[in-house]
Amino acid sequence: MLSKKTKYGLKALAFLASQPDREPVQIAEVAKQENISQKFLESILLTLRRNGFLGSKKGKGGGYYLIKSPEEIQMTAVMRVLEGPIAMVPCVSLNFYEKCEDCPDETACSVHRLMLKVRDANLEVYRNTTLADVIS
Amino acid sequence: MLSKKTKYGLKALAFLASQPDREPVQIAEVAKQENISQKFLESILLTLRRNGFLGSKKGKGGGYYLIKSPEEIQMTAVMRVLEGPIAMVPCVSLNFYEKCEDCPDETACSVHRLMLKVRDANLEVYRNTTLADVIS
DNA sequence: TATTTATCCTACCAATTTAGTAGGATTCAA
DNA sequence: TTGAATCCTACTAAATTGGTAGGATAAATA
């Protein structure tokens, strides 16, 4: 299951991407338009800013705005920041590799074999999809 | 993340599939060979039996065995029983469809659009992979 | 028929994760 | 200097996960 965090984060990115300009948009505005709890969204936007997707401005007239063009934002990056590893098991993860302690031989493991295929299929999608592709 | 339940269930199916015959194998034997908690595995094998993947025999000389050939067991079926829906959000699920209550229009939703692609990519893998394909 | 050996089944439980909430600190514009 | 906005830490209720406990049931065999 996709977490609400990822779902809301994606929706917020898409909302900001479809603004006519890159002027700051208030959290309250995004929350209202996308039906998201404002406080929860606040923490999500914060991590998106910390990870280089958004800029922010404090005080009156402040808010969040995209700092890259939607075409440059790959879904791989978004998913890794919001949802974590793309692989379903650490032993097939490119960025978060870990050996399974219960599995003596990865090359002989059926789970490993299947999850490699799944990882590749997902990477293919996320790499070839940008924020620009998912806005209407 | 793949749950331990799914991971262990897959490993058990693969283990049973690579037996030389279809004689019953005891839970204890599977648990030992695959490094799985026996009691936990017991409940997993039970659901695999209830869902038509395994047969069982009680008493001395009893155990679990595959009741279909590995070539006939699609990963779609295994994943749905062990892990649940293949889709990451209910609004793109074929077998467990549900509307998002927060989303007024699916066709305009960026999450929906992305997750459709992801679902299709995963289905492609799971449909074209059988138990026979993942054993060594 | 009694015993042993296995699965069957329900109920419980600790730890972790998820989806938030509360409340104040900081910064900026007017 | 006073709002208005983000920033940031800490807390929490509910759900999920990964088991465990303990007995009921069924089958083989001595």
Short mmCIF file of C-alpha atoms (C1' of nucleotides) in Angstrom, two decimals:
data_model
loop_
_atom_site.label_atom_id
_atom_site.label_comp_id
_atom_site.label_asym_id
_atom_site.label_seq_id
_atom_site.Cartn_x
_atom_site.Cartn_y
_atom_site.Cartn_z
CA MET A 1 0.00 0.00 0.00
CA LEU A 2 1.04 3.53 -0.77
CA SER A 3 1.24 5.55 2.45
CA LYS A 4 -0.92 8.64 2.89
CA LYS A 5 2.29 10.57 3.25
CA THR A 6 3.38 9.66 -0.27
CA LYS A 7 -0.08 10.14 -1.67
CA TYR A 8 -0.43 13.60 -0.14
CA GLY A 9 3.13 14.55 -1.03
CA LEU A 10 2.57 13.65 -4.66
CA LYS A 11 -0.70 15.54 -4.77
CA ALA A 12 0.95 18.60 -3.27
CA LEU A 13 3.80 18.47 -5.77
CA ALA A 14 1.34 18.13 -8.62
CA PHE A 15 -0.72 21.00 -7.27
CA LEU A 16 2.31 23.27 -7.04
CA ALA A 17 3.48 22.15 -10.47
CA SER A 18 0.21 23.17 -12.05
CA GLN A 19 0.25 26.68 -10.62
CA PRO A 20 0.56 29.34 -13.34
CA ASP A 21 3.72 30.76 -11.76
CA ARG A 22 6.22 29.83 -9.02
CA GLU A 23 4.89 32.22 -6.42
CA PRO A 24 4.63 30.78 -2.89
CA VAL A 25 1.40 28.95 -2.10
CA GLN A 26 0.32 28.63 1.52
CA ILE A 27 0.04 25.23 3.16
CA ALA A 28 -3.58 26.03 4.04
CA GLU A 29 -4.39 26.58 0.38
CA VAL A 30 -2.85 23.28 -0.74
CA ALA A 31 -4.49 21.41 2.14
CA LYS A 32 -7.90 22.81 1.30
CA GLN A 33 -7.73 22.19 -2.44
CA GLU A 34 -6.44 18.64 -2.04
CA ASN A 35 -8.46 17.63 1.04
CA ILE A 36 -5.46 16.98 3.25
CA SER A 37 -5.07 17.55 6.98
CA GLN A 38 -3.13 20.79 7.19
CA LYS A 39 -0.83 19.81 10.03
CA PHE A 40 0.06 16.51 8.41
CA LEU A 41 0.71 18.21 5.10
CA GLU A 42 2.93 20.71 6.90
CA SER A 43 5.36 17.97 7.90
CA ILE A 44 5.30 16.45 4.42
CA LEU A 45 6.10 19.74 2.70
CA LEU A 46 8.91 20.21 5.16
CA THR A 47 10.59 16.99 4.12
CA LEU A 48 10.05 17.83 0.45
CA ARG A 49 11.80 21.13 1.04
CA ARG A 50 14.66 19.51 2.95
CA ASN A 51 15.14 17.12 0.08
CA GLY A 52 15.45 19.79 -2.55
CA PHE A 53 12.07 19.67 -4.23
CA LEU A 54 10.51 22.78 -2.75
CA GLY A 55 11.53 26.24 -1.67
CA SER A 56 9.72 28.14 1.04
CA LYS A 57 9.17 31.64 2.25
CA LYS A 58 8.14 32.58 5.74
CA GLY A 59 5.82 35.31 6.96
CA LYS A 60 3.08 37.16 5.16
CA GLY A 61 2.85 36.24 1.50
CA GLY A 62 4.93 33.16 2.25
CA GLY A 63 4.39 29.52 1.35
CA TYR A 64 5.92 26.75 -0.75
CA TYR A 65 6.89 26.64 -4.39
CA LEU A 66 8.63 24.24 -6.80
CA ILE A 67 12.30 24.97 -7.34
CA LYS A 68 12.77 22.74 -10.39
CA SER A 69 10.69 22.42 -13.50
CA PRO A 70 8.22 19.51 -13.40
CA GLU A 71 10.02 17.89 -16.34
CA GLU A 72 13.15 17.54 -14.22
CA ILE A 73 11.47 15.82 -11.29
CA GLN A 74 11.70 12.06 -11.69
CA MET A 75 9.31 9.83 -9.82
CA THR A 76 12.23 7.72 -8.62
CA ALA A 77 13.42 10.65 -6.54
CA VAL A 78 9.99 11.50 -5.21
CA MET A 79 9.19 7.91 -4.26
CA ARG A 80 12.53 7.34 -2.54
CA VAL A 81 12.09 10.43 -0.40
CA LEU A 82 8.43 9.93 0.50
CA GLU A 83 7.93 6.17 0.42
CA GLY A 84 11.45 4.84 0.93
CA PRO A 85 13.19 2.15 -1.13
CA ILE A 86 11.57 1.18 -4.42
CA ALA A 87 12.59 -2.45 -3.97
CA MET A 88 10.24 -4.62 -1.90
CA VAL A 89 13.11 -6.44 -0.20
CA PRO A 90 16.43 -4.90 0.86
CA CYS A 91 18.43 -7.64 -0.90
CA VAL A 92 17.41 -6.28 -4.32
CA SER A 93 17.63 -2.61 -3.45
CA LEU A 94 20.04 -0.40 -5.39
CA ASN A 95 20.13 2.43 -2.86
CA PHE A 96 19.39 0.59 0.39
CA TYR A 97 20.98 -2.83 -0.12
CA GLU A 98 21.07 -5.21 2.83
CA LYS A 99 21.69 -8.93 2.94
CA CYS A 100 18.90 -11.15 4.26
CA GLU A 101 20.15 -12.82 7.41
CA ASP A 102 17.94 -15.87 6.85
CA CYS A 103 19.04 -16.50 3.28
CA PRO A 104 22.36 -18.29 2.70
CA ASP A 105 22.49 -17.76 -1.06
CA GLU A 106 20.81 -14.90 -2.87
CA THR A 107 21.33 -16.39 -6.31
CA ALA A 108 19.36 -19.46 -5.27
CA CYS A 109 16.52 -17.55 -3.60
CA SER A 110 13.15 -17.55 -5.31
CA VAL A 111 12.03 -14.41 -3.52
CA HIS A 112 15.17 -12.62 -4.63
CA ARG A 113 14.62 -13.72 -8.21
CA LEU A 114 11.01 -12.56 -8.33
CA MET A 115 11.64 -9.29 -6.53
CA LEU A 116 14.46 -8.38 -8.90
CA LYS A 117 12.00 -8.50 -11.78
CA VAL A 118 9.50 -6.44 -9.82
CA ARG A 119 12.10 -3.87 -8.91
CA ASP A 120 13.20 -3.52 -12.52
CA ALA A 121 9.64 -3.10 -13.71
CA ASN A 122 8.94 -0.41 -11.13
CA LEU A 123 12.19 1.42 -11.80
CA GLU A 124 11.33 1.47 -15.47
CA VAL A 125 8.08 3.24 -14.68
CA TYR A 126 9.44 5.68 -12.11
CA ARG A 127 12.47 6.59 -14.19
CA ASN A 128 10.42 7.32 -17.25
CA THR A 129 7.79 9.36 -15.46
CA THR A 130 8.28 12.94 -14.34
CA LEU A 131 6.05 15.26 -12.40
CA ALA A 132 5.12 16.88 -15.70
CA ASP A 133 3.75 13.54 -16.93
CA VAL A 134 1.28 13.11 -14.10
CA ILE A 135 -0.34 16.55 -14.04
CA SER A 136 -3.41 17.03 -16.18
CA MET B 1 7.98 -3.64 1.79
CA LEU B 2 7.21 -7.28 1.25
CA SER B 3 5.78 -8.79 4.42
CA LYS B 4 7.55 -11.72 6.08
CA LYS B 5 4.35 -13.66 5.55
CA THR B 6 4.64 -13.34 1.77
CA LYS B 7 8.37 -13.93 1.81
CA TYR B 8 8.04 -17.10 3.87
CA GLY B 9 5.02 -18.28 1.92
CA LEU B 10 6.88 -17.92 -1.37
CA LYS B 11 9.90 -19.71 0.01
CA ALA B 12 7.75 -22.55 1.25
CA LEU B 13 5.97 -22.89 -2.09
CA ALA B 14 9.32 -22.92 -3.88
CA PHE B 15 10.67 -25.50 -1.46
CA LEU B 16 7.69 -27.79 -1.99
CA ALA B 17 7.86 -27.24 -5.75
CA SER B 18 11.47 -28.39 -5.86
CA GLN B 19 10.80 -31.64 -4.03
CA PRO B 20 11.41 -34.70 -6.22
CA ASP B 21 7.85 -35.95 -5.68
CA ARG B 22 4.57 -34.68 -4.23
CA GLU B 23 4.82 -36.62 -0.98
CA PRO B 24 3.82 -34.63 2.14
CA VAL B 25 6.60 -32.61 3.76
CA GLN B 26 6.28 -31.71 7.43
CA ILE B 27 6.06 -28.08 8.51
CA ALA B 28 9.09 -28.64 10.74
CA GLU B 29 11.16 -29.73 7.77
CA VAL B 30 10.23 -26.69 5.67
CA ALA B 31 10.77 -24.35 8.62
CA LYS B 32 14.21 -25.76 9.29
CA GLN B 33 15.42 -25.74 5.70
CA GLU B 34 14.20 -22.20 5.06
CA ASN B 35 14.98 -20.67 8.47
CA ILE B 36 11.41 -19.78 9.31
CA SER B 37 9.68 -19.76 12.70
CA GLN B 38 7.69 -23.00 12.68
CA LYS B 39 4.56 -21.65 14.33
CA PHE B 40 4.42 -18.66 12.00
CA LEU B 41 4.95 -20.88 8.98
CA GLU B 42 2.16 -23.13 10.21
CA SER B 43 -0.38 -20.33 9.84
CA ILE B 44 0.97 -19.36 6.43
CA LEU B 45 0.75 -22.91 5.07
CA LEU B 46 -2.78 -23.08 6.40
CA THR B 47 -3.88 -20.08 4.33
CA LEU B 48 -2.08 -21.47 1.28
CA ARG B 49 -4.02 -24.67 1.71
CA ARG B 50 -7.32 -22.86 2.20
CA ASN B 51 -6.66 -20.96 -1.00
CA GLY B 52 -6.08 -24.03 -3.10
CA PHE B 53 -2.31 -24.06 -3.45
CA LEU B 54 -1.49 -26.88 -1.07
CA GLY B 55 -2.92 -30.15 0.10
CA SER B 56 -2.28 -31.58 3.54
CA LYS B 57 -2.28 -34.85 5.38
CA LYS B 58 -2.60 -35.23 9.13
CA GLY B 59 -0.91 -37.67 11.46
CA LYS B 60 2.22 -39.69 11.03
CA GLY B 61 3.75 -39.30 7.61
CA GLY B 62 1.64 -36.20 7.12
CA GLY B 63 2.55 -32.74 5.94
CA TYR B 64 1.95 -30.36 3.05
CA TYR B 65 2.35 -30.82 -0.68
CA LEU B 66 1.67 -28.89 -3.88
CA ILE B 67 -1.57 -29.79 -5.59
CA LYS B 68 -0.84 -28.06 -8.90
CA SER B 69 2.21 -28.15 -11.08
CA PRO B 70 4.57 -25.20 -10.53
CA GLU B 71 4.00 -24.07 -14.13
CA GLU B 72 0.32 -23.52 -13.37
CA ILE B 73 0.88 -21.32 -10.33
CA GLN B 74 0.93 -17.68 -11.35
CA MET B 75 2.55 -15.13 -9.13
CA THR B 76 -0.55 -12.92 -9.39
CA ALA B 77 -2.50 -15.53 -7.45
CA VAL B 78 0.22 -16.07 -4.87
CA MET B 79 0.73 -12.37 -4.25
CA ARG B 80 -2.98 -11.63 -3.94
CA VAL B 81 -3.45 -14.35 -1.35
CA LEU B 82 -0.35 -13.61 0.71
CA GLU B 83 0.27 -9.89 0.25
CA GLY B 84 -3.16 -8.61 -0.76
CA PRO B 85 -3.96 -6.30 -3.67
CA ILE B 86 -1.25 -5.80 -6.28
CA ALA B 87 -2.26 -2.18 -6.77
CA MET B 88 -0.74 0.33 -4.36
CA VAL B 89 -3.98 2.31 -4.10
CA PRO B 90 -7.51 0.87 -4.08
CA CYS B 91 -8.67 3.25 -6.83
CA VAL B 92 -6.52 1.43 -9.42
CA SER B 93 -7.14 -2.09 -8.12
CA LEU B 94 -8.75 -4.64 -10.44
CA ASN B 95 -9.82 -7.05 -7.72
CA PHE B 96 -10.25 -4.74 -4.74
CA TYR B 97 -11.45 -1.48 -6.29
CA GLU B 98 -12.52 1.32 -3.98
CA LYS B 99 -13.05 4.99 -4.66
CA CYS B 100 -10.85 7.47 -2.78
CA GLU B 101 -13.10 9.56 -0.59
CA ASP B 102 -10.76 12.54 -0.77
CA CYS B 103 -10.47 12.60 -4.55
CA PRO B 104 -13.33 14.19 -6.52
CA ASP B 105 -12.10 13.09 -9.97
CA GLU B 106 -9.97 10.04 -10.62
CA THR B 107 -9.18 10.96 -14.17
CA ALA B 108 -7.63 14.24 -12.99
CA CYS B 109 -5.63 12.67 -10.15
CA SER B 110 -1.87 12.51 -10.50
CA VAL B 111 -1.56 9.71 -7.97
CA HIS B 112 -4.14 7.68 -9.85
CA ARG B 113 -2.30 8.24 -13.12
CA LEU B 114 1.06 7.17 -11.75
CA MET B 115 -0.26 4.21 -9.82
CA LEU B 116 -2.07 2.88 -12.89
CA LYS B 117 1.25 2.62 -14.65
CA VAL B 118 2.83 0.95 -11.65
CA ARG B 119 0.00 -1.53 -11.36
CA ASP B 120 0.27 -2.45 -15.03
CA ALA B 121 4.02 -2.95 -14.78
CA ASN B 122 3.66 -5.18 -11.75
CA LEU B 123 0.81 -7.18 -13.26
CA GLU B 124 2.93 -7.76 -16.33
CA VAL B 125 5.63 -9.32 -14.16
CA TYR B 126 3.37 -11.36 -11.91
CA ARG B 127 1.25 -12.67 -14.78
CA ASN B 128 4.27 -13.80 -16.73
CA THR B 129 6.01 -15.47 -13.84
CA THR B 130 5.04 -18.85 -12.44
CA LEU B 131 6.35 -20.79 -9.49
CA ALA B 132 8.36 -22.85 -11.96
CA ASP B 133 10.19 -19.72 -13.09
CA VAL B 134 11.47 -18.79 -9.66
CA ILE B 135 12.87 -22.13 -8.52
CA SER B 136 16.49 -22.86 -9.27
"C1'" DT C 1 -7.76 -49.76 21.15
"C1'" DA C 2 -4.09 -46.71 22.91
"C1'" DT C 3 -0.42 -43.93 21.64
"C1'" DT C 4 2.11 -41.10 18.91
"C1'" DT C 5 2.52 -37.80 15.37
"C1'" DA C 6 1.10 -34.60 12.66
"C1'" DT C 7 -2.06 -30.69 11.11
"C1'" DC C 8 -5.94 -27.51 12.59
"C1'" DC C 9 -7.67 -23.53 14.87
"C1'" DT C 10 -8.55 -19.71 18.09
"C1'" DA C 11 -6.85 -16.36 20.88
"C1'" DC C 12 -3.49 -13.52 22.55
"C1'" DC C 13 0.64 -10.25 22.59
"C1'" DA C 14 4.79 -7.01 21.99
"C1'" DA C 15 6.87 -4.04 18.85
"C1'" DT C 16 6.60 -1.12 15.06
"C1'" DT C 17 4.49 1.90 11.82
"C1'" DT C 18 1.07 5.14 10.41
"C1'" DA C 19 -1.46 9.15 10.45
"C1'" DG C 20 -1.95 12.29 12.55
"C1'" DT C 21 -2.18 16.49 16.76
"C1'" DA C 22 -0.32 20.10 20.01
"C1'" DG C 23 2.11 23.86 20.85
"C1'" DG C 24 5.47 26.87 20.69
"C1'" DA C 25 9.83 29.14 18.09
"C1'" DT C 26 11.28 31.67 14.23
"C1'" DT C 27 11.12 34.73 10.40
"C1'" DC C 28 9.27 38.18 7.46
"C1'" DA C 29 6.15 41.95 5.65
"C1'" DA C 30 3.60 45.84 6.50
"C1'" DT D 1 5.42 45.95 16.58
"C1'" DT D 2 1.96 42.99 15.17
"C1'" DG D 3 0.13 39.54 12.48
"C1'" DA D 4 0.97 35.89 9.26
"C1'" DA D 5 3.30 32.40 7.74
"C1'" DT D 6 6.76 28.43 8.08
"C1'" DC D 7 9.76 25.65 11.32
"C1'" DC D 8 10.44 22.11 14.59
"C1'" DT D 9 10.03 18.83 18.45
"C1'" DA D 10 7.32 15.88 20.94
"C1'" DC D 11 3.44 13.26 21.76
"C1'" DT D 12 -0.42 9.86 20.74
"C1'" DA D 13 -4.25 6.61 19.17
"C1'" DA D 14 -5.08 3.07 16.07
"C1'" DA D 15 -3.70 -0.39 12.98
"C1'" DT D 16 -0.51 -3.76 11.32
"C1'" DT D 17 3.12 -7.10 11.76
"C1'" DG D 18 5.31 -11.01 13.30
"C1'" DG D 19 4.94 -13.74 15.99
"C1'" DT D 20 3.51 -17.35 20.54
"C1'" DA D 21 0.50 -20.49 23.44
"C1'" DG D 22 -2.23 -24.13 23.89
"C1'" DG D 23 -5.32 -27.25 22.96
"C1'" DA D 24 -8.58 -29.92 19.31
"C1'" DT D 25 -8.64 -33.11 15.66
"C1'" DA D 26 -7.31 -36.74 12.60
"C1'" DA D 27 -4.46 -40.49 10.95
"C1'" DA D 28 -1.04 -44.21 11.34
"C1'" DT D 29 0.66 -47.95 13.91
"C1'" DA D 30 1.81 -50.99 17.70
#
